[in-house]
Amino acid sequence: MIRLENLTRVYHMGDVDVHALRGVNLEVGSGELVSIMGPSGSGKSTLMNIIGCLDKPTGGQYYLDDTPVAQLNDDDLAEIRNRKIGFVFQSYNLLARTSAIENVEIPMIYAGVSPSVRHARAKAALENVGLADRLHHRPNELSGGQQQRVAIARSLINEPTIILADEPTGNLDTQTGKEIITLFQQLNRDRGITVMFVTHDADIAACTRRILRLRDGAIVGEEKVDEP
Amino acid sequence: MIRLENLTRVYHMGDVDVHALRGVNLEVGSGELVSIMGPSGSGKSTLMNIIGCLDKPTGGQYYLDDTPVAQLNDDDLAEIRNRKIGFVFQSYNLLARTSAIENVEIPMIYAGVSPSVRHARAKAALENVGLADRLHHRPNELSGGQQQRVAIARSLINEPTIILADEPTGNLDTQTGKEIITLFQQLNRDRGITVMFVTHDADIAACTRRILRLRDGAIVGEEKVDEP
Ligand SMILES: Nc1ncnc2c1ncn2[C@@H]1O[C@H](COP(=O)(O)OP(=O)(O)OP(=O)(O)O)[C@@H](O)[C@H]1O
Ligand SMILES: Nc1ncnc2c1ncn2[C@@H]1O[C@H](COP(=O)(O)OP(=O)(O)OP(=O)(O)O)[C@@H](O)[C@H]1O
Ligand SMILES: [Mg+2]
Ligand SMILES: [Mg+2]
């Protein structure tokens, strides 16, 4: 499903090169539930952005369902990002002048869903993350954890087959964080959705079946989690 | 030092009122080390913004060093925000087109510090949070946790007597998070700085001496932490 071969990502800054990813090799099968842990700055978001087709590697290959992503054109990539992959950004990336419900509707506009269906689905998605009474608040009228949950609802709205979540519970209290992870577990178990998320929380990682550890741009370890 | 009496904060949204804070009573003495916990949306950031003189309450009184804050003019408030209080925002609020070191220098520009002194202090502050090799990166060239640490360095740069940090370790791995909390503990212990931070992490709250619990805009509980 997701195959990375010797993936590298270098940021060139004048005469300094930042090696954010150094030869990452990884296979994630369809329907897996994987977490990624590692120190701040170790390359987790960089890795997620490449898997999510938001960024291109400097070297190496990325195969998505056996298709080399490097060969896809911009339209194909846009389609993948809109339909196949649901992405929760570490800094949410919500539209500022737009209410919670409108933010969640946006991916459906691109997918050509009718207004009444969009509205109903967005409402349900926000109810699912505990924001039934915040539909019309704009991001600056929401708490940090509420913004995070709008971003989560938005990522799920086109029923993607892959969910990539970059620290989805960083701004949530333990209880609300558990509810979000339970939601991801359900989607993985009931619909076979492939779920990968970055977390700094070992308790949350323990809710997945496979934990990858990143350090200085490379995968340095991996553990299987026994059935909890 | 900080005294809140029956503090309320209501957001008016058309015909709906959001009661973000409902009659908060609180005294925090000089030199205390306090954490605030509570569910997402319970009013923690709203409380911190009022204490930090970034927002005004709808009702009740806020006394800062026995001065009623409601009576201060804009210049006094700006002075307090720049010199007395160091604030770490939940979403960092870094300037986008500005490097890490320049972001940290900005409060010193307002305080009239000379360029060479500013540069040296900003460099040292960033080294203190592990960012010695990221001085010239702009926020979008930094990881989430690195941005958070720039915000932390900036909050400390004018040697405030009060530090207010809104979820300062939310995007940090456990090790880096501990280093930041240790830094706050040192400032509290060695320089008597009053430190209050919001956290969702019980292990981090356990590093403070007093834990306030917020729920639905009110303080519902408090615990003293025995010497760890
Ligand atoms: N556009 C960029 N230009 C230069 N360097 C960058 C850029 N983006 C990221 N970096 C650097 O690449 C490294 C990896 O960044 P990344 O955001 O992947 O880290 P991370 O593991 O997600 O960290 P965190 O846990 O703090 O979010 C960091 O050291 C960062 O400073
Ligand atoms: N400008 C605003 N207009 C209307 N409602 C608002 C506004 N700002 C915040 N709120 C609401 O006030 C409540 C308290 O928000 P606050 O940001 O203080 O929560 P919090 O405890 O910091 O949450 P989190 O842990 O998610 O950061 C939330 O329910 C939020 O939706
Ligand atoms: Mg990151
Ligand atoms: Mg908050």
PDB file of N, CA and C in Angstrom, chain A residues 94-166:
ATOM      1  N   LEU A  94      -6.599  25.491   9.187  1.00  0.00           N
ATOM      2  CA  LEU A  94      -8.007  25.822   8.931  1.00  0.00           C
ATOM      3  C   LEU A  94      -8.074  27.184   8.244  1.00  0.00           C
ATOM      4  N   LEU A  95      -9.133  27.421   7.477  1.00  0.00           N
ATOM      5  CA  LEU A  95      -9.315  28.741   6.871  1.00  0.00           C
ATOM      6  C   LEU A  95      -9.852  29.689   7.929  1.00  0.00           C
ATOM      7  N   ALA A  96      -9.207  30.847   8.029  1.00  0.00           N
ATOM      8  CA  ALA A  96      -9.466  31.735   9.164  1.00  0.00           C
ATOM      9  C   ALA A  96     -10.850  32.385   9.151  1.00  0.00           C
ATOM     10  N   ARG A  97     -11.308  32.811   7.971  1.00  0.00           N
ATOM     11  CA  ARG A  97     -12.568  33.570   7.930  1.00  0.00           C
ATOM     12  C   ARG A  97     -13.771  32.656   7.738  1.00  0.00           C
ATOM     13  N   THR A  98     -13.575  31.369   8.037  1.00  0.00           N
ATOM     14  CA  THR A  98     -14.553  30.355   7.666  1.00  0.00           C
ATOM     15  C   THR A  98     -14.974  29.583   8.911  1.00  0.00           C
ATOM     16  N   SER A  99     -16.262  29.324   9.049  1.00  0.00           N
ATOM     17  CA  SER A  99     -16.724  28.635  10.247  1.00  0.00           C
ATOM     18  C   SER A  99     -16.261  27.185  10.267  1.00  0.00           C
ATOM     19  N   ALA A 100     -16.439  26.548  11.420  1.00  0.00           N
ATOM     20  CA  ALA A 100     -16.047  25.147  11.573  1.00  0.00           C
ATOM     21  C   ALA A 100     -16.743  24.283  10.530  1.00  0.00           C
ATOM     22  N   ILE A 101     -18.064  24.459  10.405  1.00  0.00           N
ATOM     23  CA  ILE A 101     -18.798  23.590   9.480  1.00  0.00           C
ATOM     24  C   ILE A 101     -18.384  23.859   8.038  1.00  0.00           C
ATOM     25  N   GLU A 102     -18.117  25.116   7.697  1.00  0.00           N
ATOM     26  CA  GLU A 102     -17.675  25.408   6.334  1.00  0.00           C
ATOM     27  C   GLU A 102     -16.293  24.833   6.069  1.00  0.00           C
ATOM     28  N   ASN A 103     -15.412  24.876   7.070  1.00  0.00           N
ATOM     29  CA  ASN A 103     -14.078  24.292   6.918  1.00  0.00           C
ATOM     30  C   ASN A 103     -14.182  22.794   6.607  1.00  0.00           C
ATOM     31  N   VAL A 104     -15.106  22.130   7.284  1.00  0.00           N
ATOM     32  CA  VAL A 104     -15.254  20.686   7.078  1.00  0.00           C
ATOM     33  C   VAL A 104     -15.893  20.392   5.722  1.00  0.00           C
ATOM     34  N   GLU A 105     -16.696  21.318   5.218  1.00  0.00           N
ATOM     35  CA  GLU A 105     -17.355  21.101   3.916  1.00  0.00           C
ATOM     36  C   GLU A 105     -16.400  21.242   2.739  1.00  0.00           C
ATOM     37  N   ILE A 106     -15.317  21.983   2.927  1.00  0.00           N
ATOM     38  CA  ILE A 106     -14.470  22.328   1.774  1.00  0.00           C
ATOM     39  C   ILE A 106     -13.982  21.132   0.950  1.00  0.00           C
ATOM     40  N   PRO A 107     -13.477  20.055   1.553  1.00  0.00           N
ATOM     41  CA  PRO A 107     -13.035  18.922   0.711  1.00  0.00           C
ATOM     42  C   PRO A 107     -14.189  18.335  -0.105  1.00  0.00           C
ATOM     43  N   MET A 108     -15.415  18.463   0.400  1.00  0.00           N
ATOM     44  CA  MET A 108     -16.562  17.913  -0.336  1.00  0.00           C
ATOM     45  C   MET A 108     -16.933  18.793  -1.525  1.00  0.00           C
ATOM     46  N   ILE A 109     -16.613  20.084  -1.420  1.00  0.00           N
ATOM     47  CA  ILE A 109     -16.871  20.981  -2.562  1.00  0.00           C
ATOM     48  C   ILE A 109     -15.997  20.523  -3.730  1.00  0.00           C
ATOM     49  N   TYR A 110     -14.715  20.255  -3.429  1.00  0.00           N
ATOM     50  CA  TYR A 110     -13.812  19.766  -4.479  1.00  0.00           C
ATOM     51  C   TYR A 110     -14.282  18.429  -5.035  1.00  0.00           C
ATOM     52  N   ALA A 111     -14.920  17.631  -4.191  1.00  0.00           N
ATOM     53  CA  ALA A 111     -15.355  16.303  -4.630  1.00  0.00           C
ATOM     54  C   ALA A 111     -16.721  16.356  -5.311  1.00  0.00           C
ATOM     55  N   GLY A 112     -17.290  17.570  -5.442  1.00  0.00           N
ATOM     56  CA  GLY A 112     -18.537  17.720  -6.182  1.00  0.00           C
ATOM     57  C   GLY A 112     -19.789  17.237  -5.463  1.00  0.00           C
ATOM     58  N   VAL A 113     -19.754  17.293  -4.122  1.00  0.00           N
ATOM     59  CA  VAL A 113     -20.921  16.852  -3.352  1.00  0.00           C
ATOM     60  C   VAL A 113     -21.930  18.005  -3.265  1.00  0.00           C
ATOM     61  N   SER A 114     -23.209  17.679  -3.307  1.00  0.00           N
ATOM     62  CA  SER A 114     -24.227  18.742  -3.314  1.00  0.00           C
ATOM     63  C   SER A 114     -24.293  19.447  -1.962  1.00  0.00           C
ATOM     64  N   PRO A 115     -24.731  20.723  -1.960  1.00  0.00           N
ATOM     65  CA  PRO A 115     -24.723  21.515  -0.727  1.00  0.00           C
ATOM     66  C   PRO A 115     -25.479  20.872   0.449  1.00  0.00           C
ATOM     67  N   SER A 116     -26.662  20.336   0.207  1.00  0.00           N
ATOM     68  CA  SER A 116     -27.423  19.819   1.352  1.00  0.00           C
ATOM     69  C   SER A 116     -26.752  18.579   1.941  1.00  0.00           C
ATOM     70  N   VAL A 117     -26.195  17.742   1.061  1.00  0.00           N
ATOM     71  CA  VAL A 117     -25.491  16.547   1.548  1.00  0.00           C
ATOM     72  C   VAL A 117     -24.230  16.967   2.303  1.00  0.00           C
ATOM     73  N   ARG A 118     -23.512  17.960   1.752  1.00  0.00           N
ATOM     74  CA  ARG A 118     -22.302  18.458   2.416  1.00  0.00           C
ATOM     75  C   ARG A 118     -22.628  18.919   3.821  1.00  0.00           C
ATOM     76  N   HIS A 119     -23.663  19.712   3.923  1.00  0.00           N
ATOM     77  CA  HIS A 119     -24.012  20.303   5.209  1.00  0.00           C
ATOM     78  C   HIS A 119     -24.347  19.223   6.231  1.00  0.00           C
ATOM     79  N   ALA A 120     -25.132  18.244   5.804  1.00  0.00           N
ATOM     80  CA  ALA A 120     -25.522  17.168   6.724  1.00  0.00           C
ATOM     81  C   ALA A 120     -24.316  16.358   7.174  1.00  0.00           C
ATOM     82  N   ARG A 121     -23.429  16.052   6.223  1.00  0.00           N
ATOM     83  CA  ARG A 121     -22.256  15.236   6.582  1.00  0.00           C
ATOM     84  C   ARG A 121     -21.303  16.007   7.480  1.00  0.00           C
ATOM     85  N   ALA A 122     -21.112  17.285   7.182  1.00  0.00           N
ATOM     86  CA  ALA A 122     -20.180  18.087   7.989  1.00  0.00           C
ATOM     87  C   ALA A 122     -20.705  18.211   9.423  1.00  0.00           C
ATOM     88  N   LYS A 123     -22.004  18.393   9.532  1.00  0.00           N
ATOM     89  CA  LYS A 123     -22.634  18.504  10.855  1.00  0.00           C
ATOM     90  C   LYS A 123     -22.399  17.202  11.637  1.00  0.00           C
ATOM     91  N   ALA A 124     -22.627  16.082  10.984  1.00  0.00           N
ATOM     92  CA  ALA A 124     -22.447  14.789  11.654  1.00  0.00           C
ATOM     93  C   ALA A 124     -20.989  14.577  12.047  1.00  0.00           C
ATOM     94  N   ALA A 125     -20.083  14.954  11.174  1.00  0.00           N
ATOM     95  CA  ALA A 125     -18.653  14.773  11.455  1.00  0.00           C
ATOM     96  C   ALA A 125     -18.227  15.591  12.669  1.00  0.00           C
ATOM     97  N   LEU A 126     -18.755  16.815  12.784  1.00  0.00           N
ATOM     98  CA  LEU A 126     -18.398  17.656  13.927  1.00  0.00           C
ATOM     99  C   LEU A 126     -19.059  17.149  15.204  1.00  0.00           C
ATOM    100  N   GLU A 127     -20.260  16.594  15.074  1.00  0.00           N
ATOM    101  CA  GLU A 127     -20.894  15.985  16.256  1.00  0.00           C
ATOM    102  C   GLU A 127     -20.044  14.823  16.757  1.00  0.00           C
ATOM    103  N   ASN A 128     -19.490  14.069  15.812  1.00  0.00           N
ATOM    104  CA  ASN A 128     -18.655  12.925  16.168  1.00  0.00           C
ATOM    105  C   ASN A 128     -17.408  13.284  16.960  1.00  0.00           C
ATOM    106  N   VAL A 129     -16.959  14.516  16.853  1.00  0.00           N
ATOM    107  CA  VAL A 129     -15.780  14.924  17.617  1.00  0.00           C
ATOM    108  C   VAL A 129     -16.167  15.898  18.738  1.00  0.00           C
ATOM    109  N   GLY A 130     -17.452  15.898  19.093  1.00  0.00           N
ATOM    110  CA  GLY A 130     -17.906  16.661  20.254  1.00  0.00           C
ATOM    111  C   GLY A 130     -18.084  18.153  20.018  1.00  0.00           C
ATOM    112  N   LEU A 131     -18.288  18.559  18.771  1.00  0.00           N
ATOM    113  CA  LEU A 131     -18.384  19.990  18.481  1.00  0.00           C
ATOM    114  C   LEU A 131     -19.752  20.395  17.934  1.00  0.00           C
ATOM    115  N   ALA A 132     -20.786  19.683  18.354  1.00  0.00           N
ATOM    116  CA  ALA A 132     -22.142  19.974  17.872  1.00  0.00           C
ATOM    117  C   ALA A 132     -22.540  21.425  18.125  1.00  0.00           C
ATOM    118  N   ASP A 133     -22.048  22.008  19.213  1.00  0.00           N
ATOM    119  CA  ASP A 133     -22.473  23.369  19.546  1.00  0.00           C
ATOM    120  C   ASP A 133     -21.428  24.415  19.146  1.00  0.00           C
ATOM    121  N   ARG A 134     -20.549  24.041  18.211  1.00  0.00           N
ATOM    122  CA  ARG A 134     -19.521  24.995  17.763  1.00  0.00           C
ATOM    123  C   ARG A 134     -19.489  25.104  16.247  1.00  0.00           C
ATOM    124  N   LEU A 135     -20.575  24.706  15.568  1.00  0.00           N
ATOM    125  CA  LEU A 135     -20.562  24.600  14.111  1.00  0.00           C
ATOM    126  C   LEU A 135     -20.221  25.927  13.430  1.00  0.00           C
ATOM    127  N   HIS A 136     -20.703  27.020  14.029  1.00  0.00           N
ATOM    128  CA  HIS A 136     -20.593  28.303  13.331  1.00  0.00           C
ATOM    129  C   HIS A 136     -19.505  29.191  13.901  1.00  0.00           C
ATOM    130  N   HIS A 137     -18.703  28.647  14.793  1.00  0.00           N
ATOM    131  CA  HIS A 137     -17.567  29.414  15.301  1.00  0.00           C
ATOM    132  C   HIS A 137     -16.443  29.397  14.268  1.00  0.00           C
ATOM    133  N   ARG A 138     -15.758  30.513  14.119  1.00  0.00           N
ATOM    134  CA  ARG A 138     -14.576  30.534  13.270  1.00  0.00           C
ATOM    135  C   ARG A 138     -13.379  30.078  14.092  1.00  0.00           C
ATOM    136  N   PRO A 139     -12.270  29.749  13.468  1.00  0.00           N
ATOM    137  CA  PRO A 139     -11.139  29.207  14.234  1.00  0.00           C
ATOM    138  C   PRO A 139     -10.714  30.084  15.420  1.00  0.00           C
ATOM    139  N   ASN A 140     -10.710  31.416  15.257  1.00  0.00           N
ATOM    140  CA  ASN A 140     -10.271  32.232  16.396  1.00  0.00           C
ATOM    141  C   ASN A 140     -11.362  32.372  17.454  1.00  0.00           C
ATOM    142  N   GLU A 141     -12.482  31.704  17.237  1.00  0.00           N
ATOM    143  CA  GLU A 141     -13.521  31.657  18.266  1.00  0.00           C
ATOM    144  C   GLU A 141     -13.610  30.248  18.851  1.00  0.00           C
ATOM    145  N   LEU A 142     -12.568  29.486  18.627  1.00  0.00           N
ATOM    146  CA  LEU A 142     -12.511  28.109  19.125  1.00  0.00           C
ATOM    147  C   LEU A 142     -11.259  27.932  19.972  1.00  0.00           C
ATOM    148  N   SER A 143     -11.328  27.030  20.951  1.00  0.00           N
ATOM    149  CA  SER A 143     -10.125  26.720  21.720  1.00  0.00           C
ATOM    150  C   SER A 143      -9.166  25.928  20.836  1.00  0.00           C
ATOM    151  N   GLY A 144      -7.900  25.797  21.297  1.00  0.00           N
ATOM    152  CA  GLY A 144      -6.898  25.068  20.522  1.00  0.00           C
ATOM    153  C   GLY A 144      -7.327  23.641  20.226  1.00  0.00           C
ATOM    154  N   GLY A 145      -7.827  22.981  21.247  1.00  0.00           N
ATOM    155  CA  GLY A 145      -8.254  21.600  21.061  1.00  0.00           C
ATOM    156  C   GLY A 145      -9.500  21.484  20.178  1.00  0.00           C
ATOM    157  N   GLN A 146     -10.333  22.493  20.181  1.00  0.00           N
ATOM    158  CA  GLN A 146     -11.509  22.495  19.298  1.00  0.00           C
ATOM    159  C   GLN A 146     -11.071  22.671  17.845  1.00  0.00           C
ATOM    160  N   GLN A 147     -10.083  23.544  17.609  1.00  0.00           N
ATOM    161  CA  GLN A 147      -9.554  23.701  16.251  1.00  0.00           C
ATOM    162  C   GLN A 147      -8.968  22.383  15.766  1.00  0.00           C
ATOM    163  N   GLN A 148      -8.264  21.708  16.674  1.00  0.00           N
ATOM    164  CA  GLN A 148      -7.662  20.433  16.294  1.00  0.00           C
ATOM    165  C   GLN A 148      -8.740  19.437  15.879  1.00  0.00           C
ATOM    166  N   ARG A 149      -9.855  19.463  16.597  1.00  0.00           N
ATOM    167  CA  ARG A 149     -10.926  18.518  16.277  1.00  0.00           C
ATOM    168  C   ARG A 149     -11.640  18.864  14.977  1.00  0.00           C
ATOM    169  N   VAL A 150     -11.707  20.161  14.656  1.00  0.00           N
ATOM    170  CA  VAL A 150     -12.284  20.533  13.341  1.00  0.00           C
ATOM    171  C   VAL A 150     -11.385  19.972  12.238  1.00  0.00           C
ATOM    172  N   ALA A 151     -10.065  20.089  12.434  1.00  0.00           N
ATOM    173  CA  ALA A 151      -9.123  19.561  11.439  1.00  0.00           C
ATOM    174  C   ALA A 151      -9.279  18.049  11.294  1.00  0.00           C
ATOM    175  N   ILE A 152      -9.537  17.376  12.400  1.00  0.00           N
ATOM    176  CA  ILE A 152      -9.722  15.922  12.356  1.00  0.00           C
ATOM    177  C   ILE A 152     -11.005  15.576  11.595  1.00  0.00           C
ATOM    178  N   ALA A 153     -12.093  16.273  11.927  1.00  0.00           N
ATOM    179  CA  ALA A 153     -13.361  16.021  11.229  1.00  0.00           C
ATOM    180  C   ALA A 153     -13.197  16.246   9.729  1.00  0.00           C
ATOM    181  N   ARG A 154     -12.491  17.328   9.369  1.00  0.00           N
ATOM    182  CA  ARG A 154     -12.298  17.630   7.946  1.00  0.00           C
ATOM    183  C   ARG A 154     -11.533  16.522   7.233  1.00  0.00           C
ATOM    184  N   SER A 155     -10.556  15.940   7.928  1.00  0.00           N
ATOM    185  CA  SER A 155      -9.712  14.922   7.281  1.00  0.00           C
ATOM    186  C   SER A 155     -10.494  13.655   6.955  1.00  0.00           C
ATOM    187  N   LEU A 156     -11.595  13.438   7.674  1.00  0.00           N
ATOM    188  CA  LEU A 156     -12.345  12.190   7.510  1.00  0.00           C
ATOM    189  C   LEU A 156     -13.504  12.323   6.542  1.00  0.00           C
ATOM    190  N   ILE A 157     -13.775  13.540   6.099  1.00  0.00           N
ATOM    191  CA  ILE A 157     -15.072  13.828   5.480  1.00  0.00           C
ATOM    192  C   ILE A 157     -15.273  13.181   4.109  1.00  0.00           C
ATOM    193  N   ASN A 158     -14.205  12.977   3.348  1.00  0.00           N
ATOM    194  CA  ASN A 158     -14.373  12.322   2.039  1.00  0.00           C
ATOM    195  C   ASN A 158     -14.134  10.820   2.120  1.00  0.00           C
ATOM    196  N   GLU A 159     -14.217  10.268   3.321  1.00  0.00           N
ATOM    197  CA  GLU A 159     -14.048   8.834   3.546  1.00  0.00           C
ATOM    198  C   GLU A 159     -12.776   8.315   2.872  1.00  0.00           C
ATOM    199  N   PRO A 160     -11.641   8.821   3.299  1.00  0.00           N
ATOM    200  CA  PRO A 160     -10.373   8.404   2.688  1.00  0.00           C
ATOM    201  C   PRO A 160     -10.056   6.955   3.037  1.00  0.00           C
ATOM    202  N   THR A 161      -9.164   6.344   2.260  1.00  0.00           N
ATOM    203  CA  THR A 161      -8.721   4.986   2.595  1.00  0.00           C
ATOM    204  C   THR A 161      -7.464   5.018   3.457  1.00  0.00           C
ATOM    205  N   ILE A 162      -6.827   6.186   3.507  1.00  0.00           N
ATOM    206  CA  ILE A 162      -5.631   6.356   4.339  1.00  0.00           C
ATOM    207  C   ILE A 162      -5.813   7.619   5.185  1.00  0.00           C
ATOM    208  N   ILE A 163      -5.591   7.512   6.479  1.00  0.00           N
ATOM    209  CA  ILE A 163      -5.617   8.688   7.356  1.00  0.00           C
ATOM    210  C   ILE A 163      -4.212   8.915   7.881  1.00  0.00           C
ATOM    211  N   LEU A 164      -3.713  10.145   7.681  1.00  0.00           N
ATOM    212  CA  LEU A 164      -2.395  10.531   8.197  1.00  0.00           C
ATOM    213  C   LEU A 164      -2.633  11.672   9.184  1.00  0.00           C
ATOM    214  N   ALA A 165      -2.307  11.466  10.427  1.00  0.00           N
ATOM    215  CA  ALA A 165      -2.576  12.484  11.442  1.00  0.00           C
ATOM    216  C   ALA A 165      -1.281  12.862  12.161  1.00  0.00           C
ATOM    217  N   ASP A 166      -0.929  14.131  12.049  1.00  0.00           N
ATOM    218  CA  ASP A 166       0.333  14.618  12.626  1.00  0.00           C
ATOM    219  C   ASP A 166       0.071  15.203  14.007  1.00  0.00           C
TER     220      ASP A 166
END
